Amino acid sequence: QLQLVESGGGLVQPGGSLRLSCAASGSSLDNYAIAWFRQAPGKEREGVSCISSDGHLKKYADFVKGRFTLSRDNGENTAYLRMDSLKVEDTAVYYCASGWDPYSRVCAFLRDDGRYVHWGPGIQVTVSS
């Protein structure tokens, strides 16, 4: 049974940076796409980014493109989300999720449509001065 847990969140000033980690246990992430979602209070959960099982395909939401970078290290069974130039509106609980991705197609659409079957508990990111 695959389990995911996020780390690396916290408080940062506008313009600052954070790196979130998504560590998997119980099973290998080799054949899974990994996506990041976020949810602010009173808002719907929205997709942030997704990386394919082989790491070659990446998708970013428009509101983070050019600021966030997604990567993965299958040897450590971990994915990372580097967040630069953070804005107050980036404040949210961030979740990582995985979906079975044998053909590197899961990331074609960054949305919560049921393809992501494993979810971490979420971690708070607060951007404030």
PDB file of N, CA, C and O in Angstrom, residues 88 97 119:
ATOM      1  N   VAL A  88       1.691  36.056  -1.881  1.00  0.00           N
ATOM      2  CA  VAL A  88       0.723  35.862  -0.812  1.00  0.00           C
ATOM      3  C   VAL A  88      -0.378  34.909  -1.260  1.00  0.00           C
ATOM      4  O   VAL A  88      -0.839  34.069  -0.477  1.00  0.00           O
ATOM      5  N   ALA A  97       0.049  13.877  -4.801  1.00  0.00           N
ATOM      6  CA  ALA A  97      -0.796  12.758  -5.172  1.00  0.00           C
ATOM      7  C   ALA A  97      -0.117  11.969  -6.280  1.00  0.00           C
ATOM      8  O   ALA A  97       0.691  12.514  -7.041  1.00  0.00           O
ATOM      9  N   TRP A 119      -2.949   9.998  -1.962  1.00  0.00           N
ATOM     10  CA  TRP A 119      -2.823  11.382  -1.540  1.00  0.00           C
ATOM     11  C   TRP A 119      -2.091  11.487  -0.214  1.00  0.00           C
ATOM     12  O   TRP A 119      -2.284  10.665   0.681  1.00  0.00           O
TER      13      TRP A 119
END
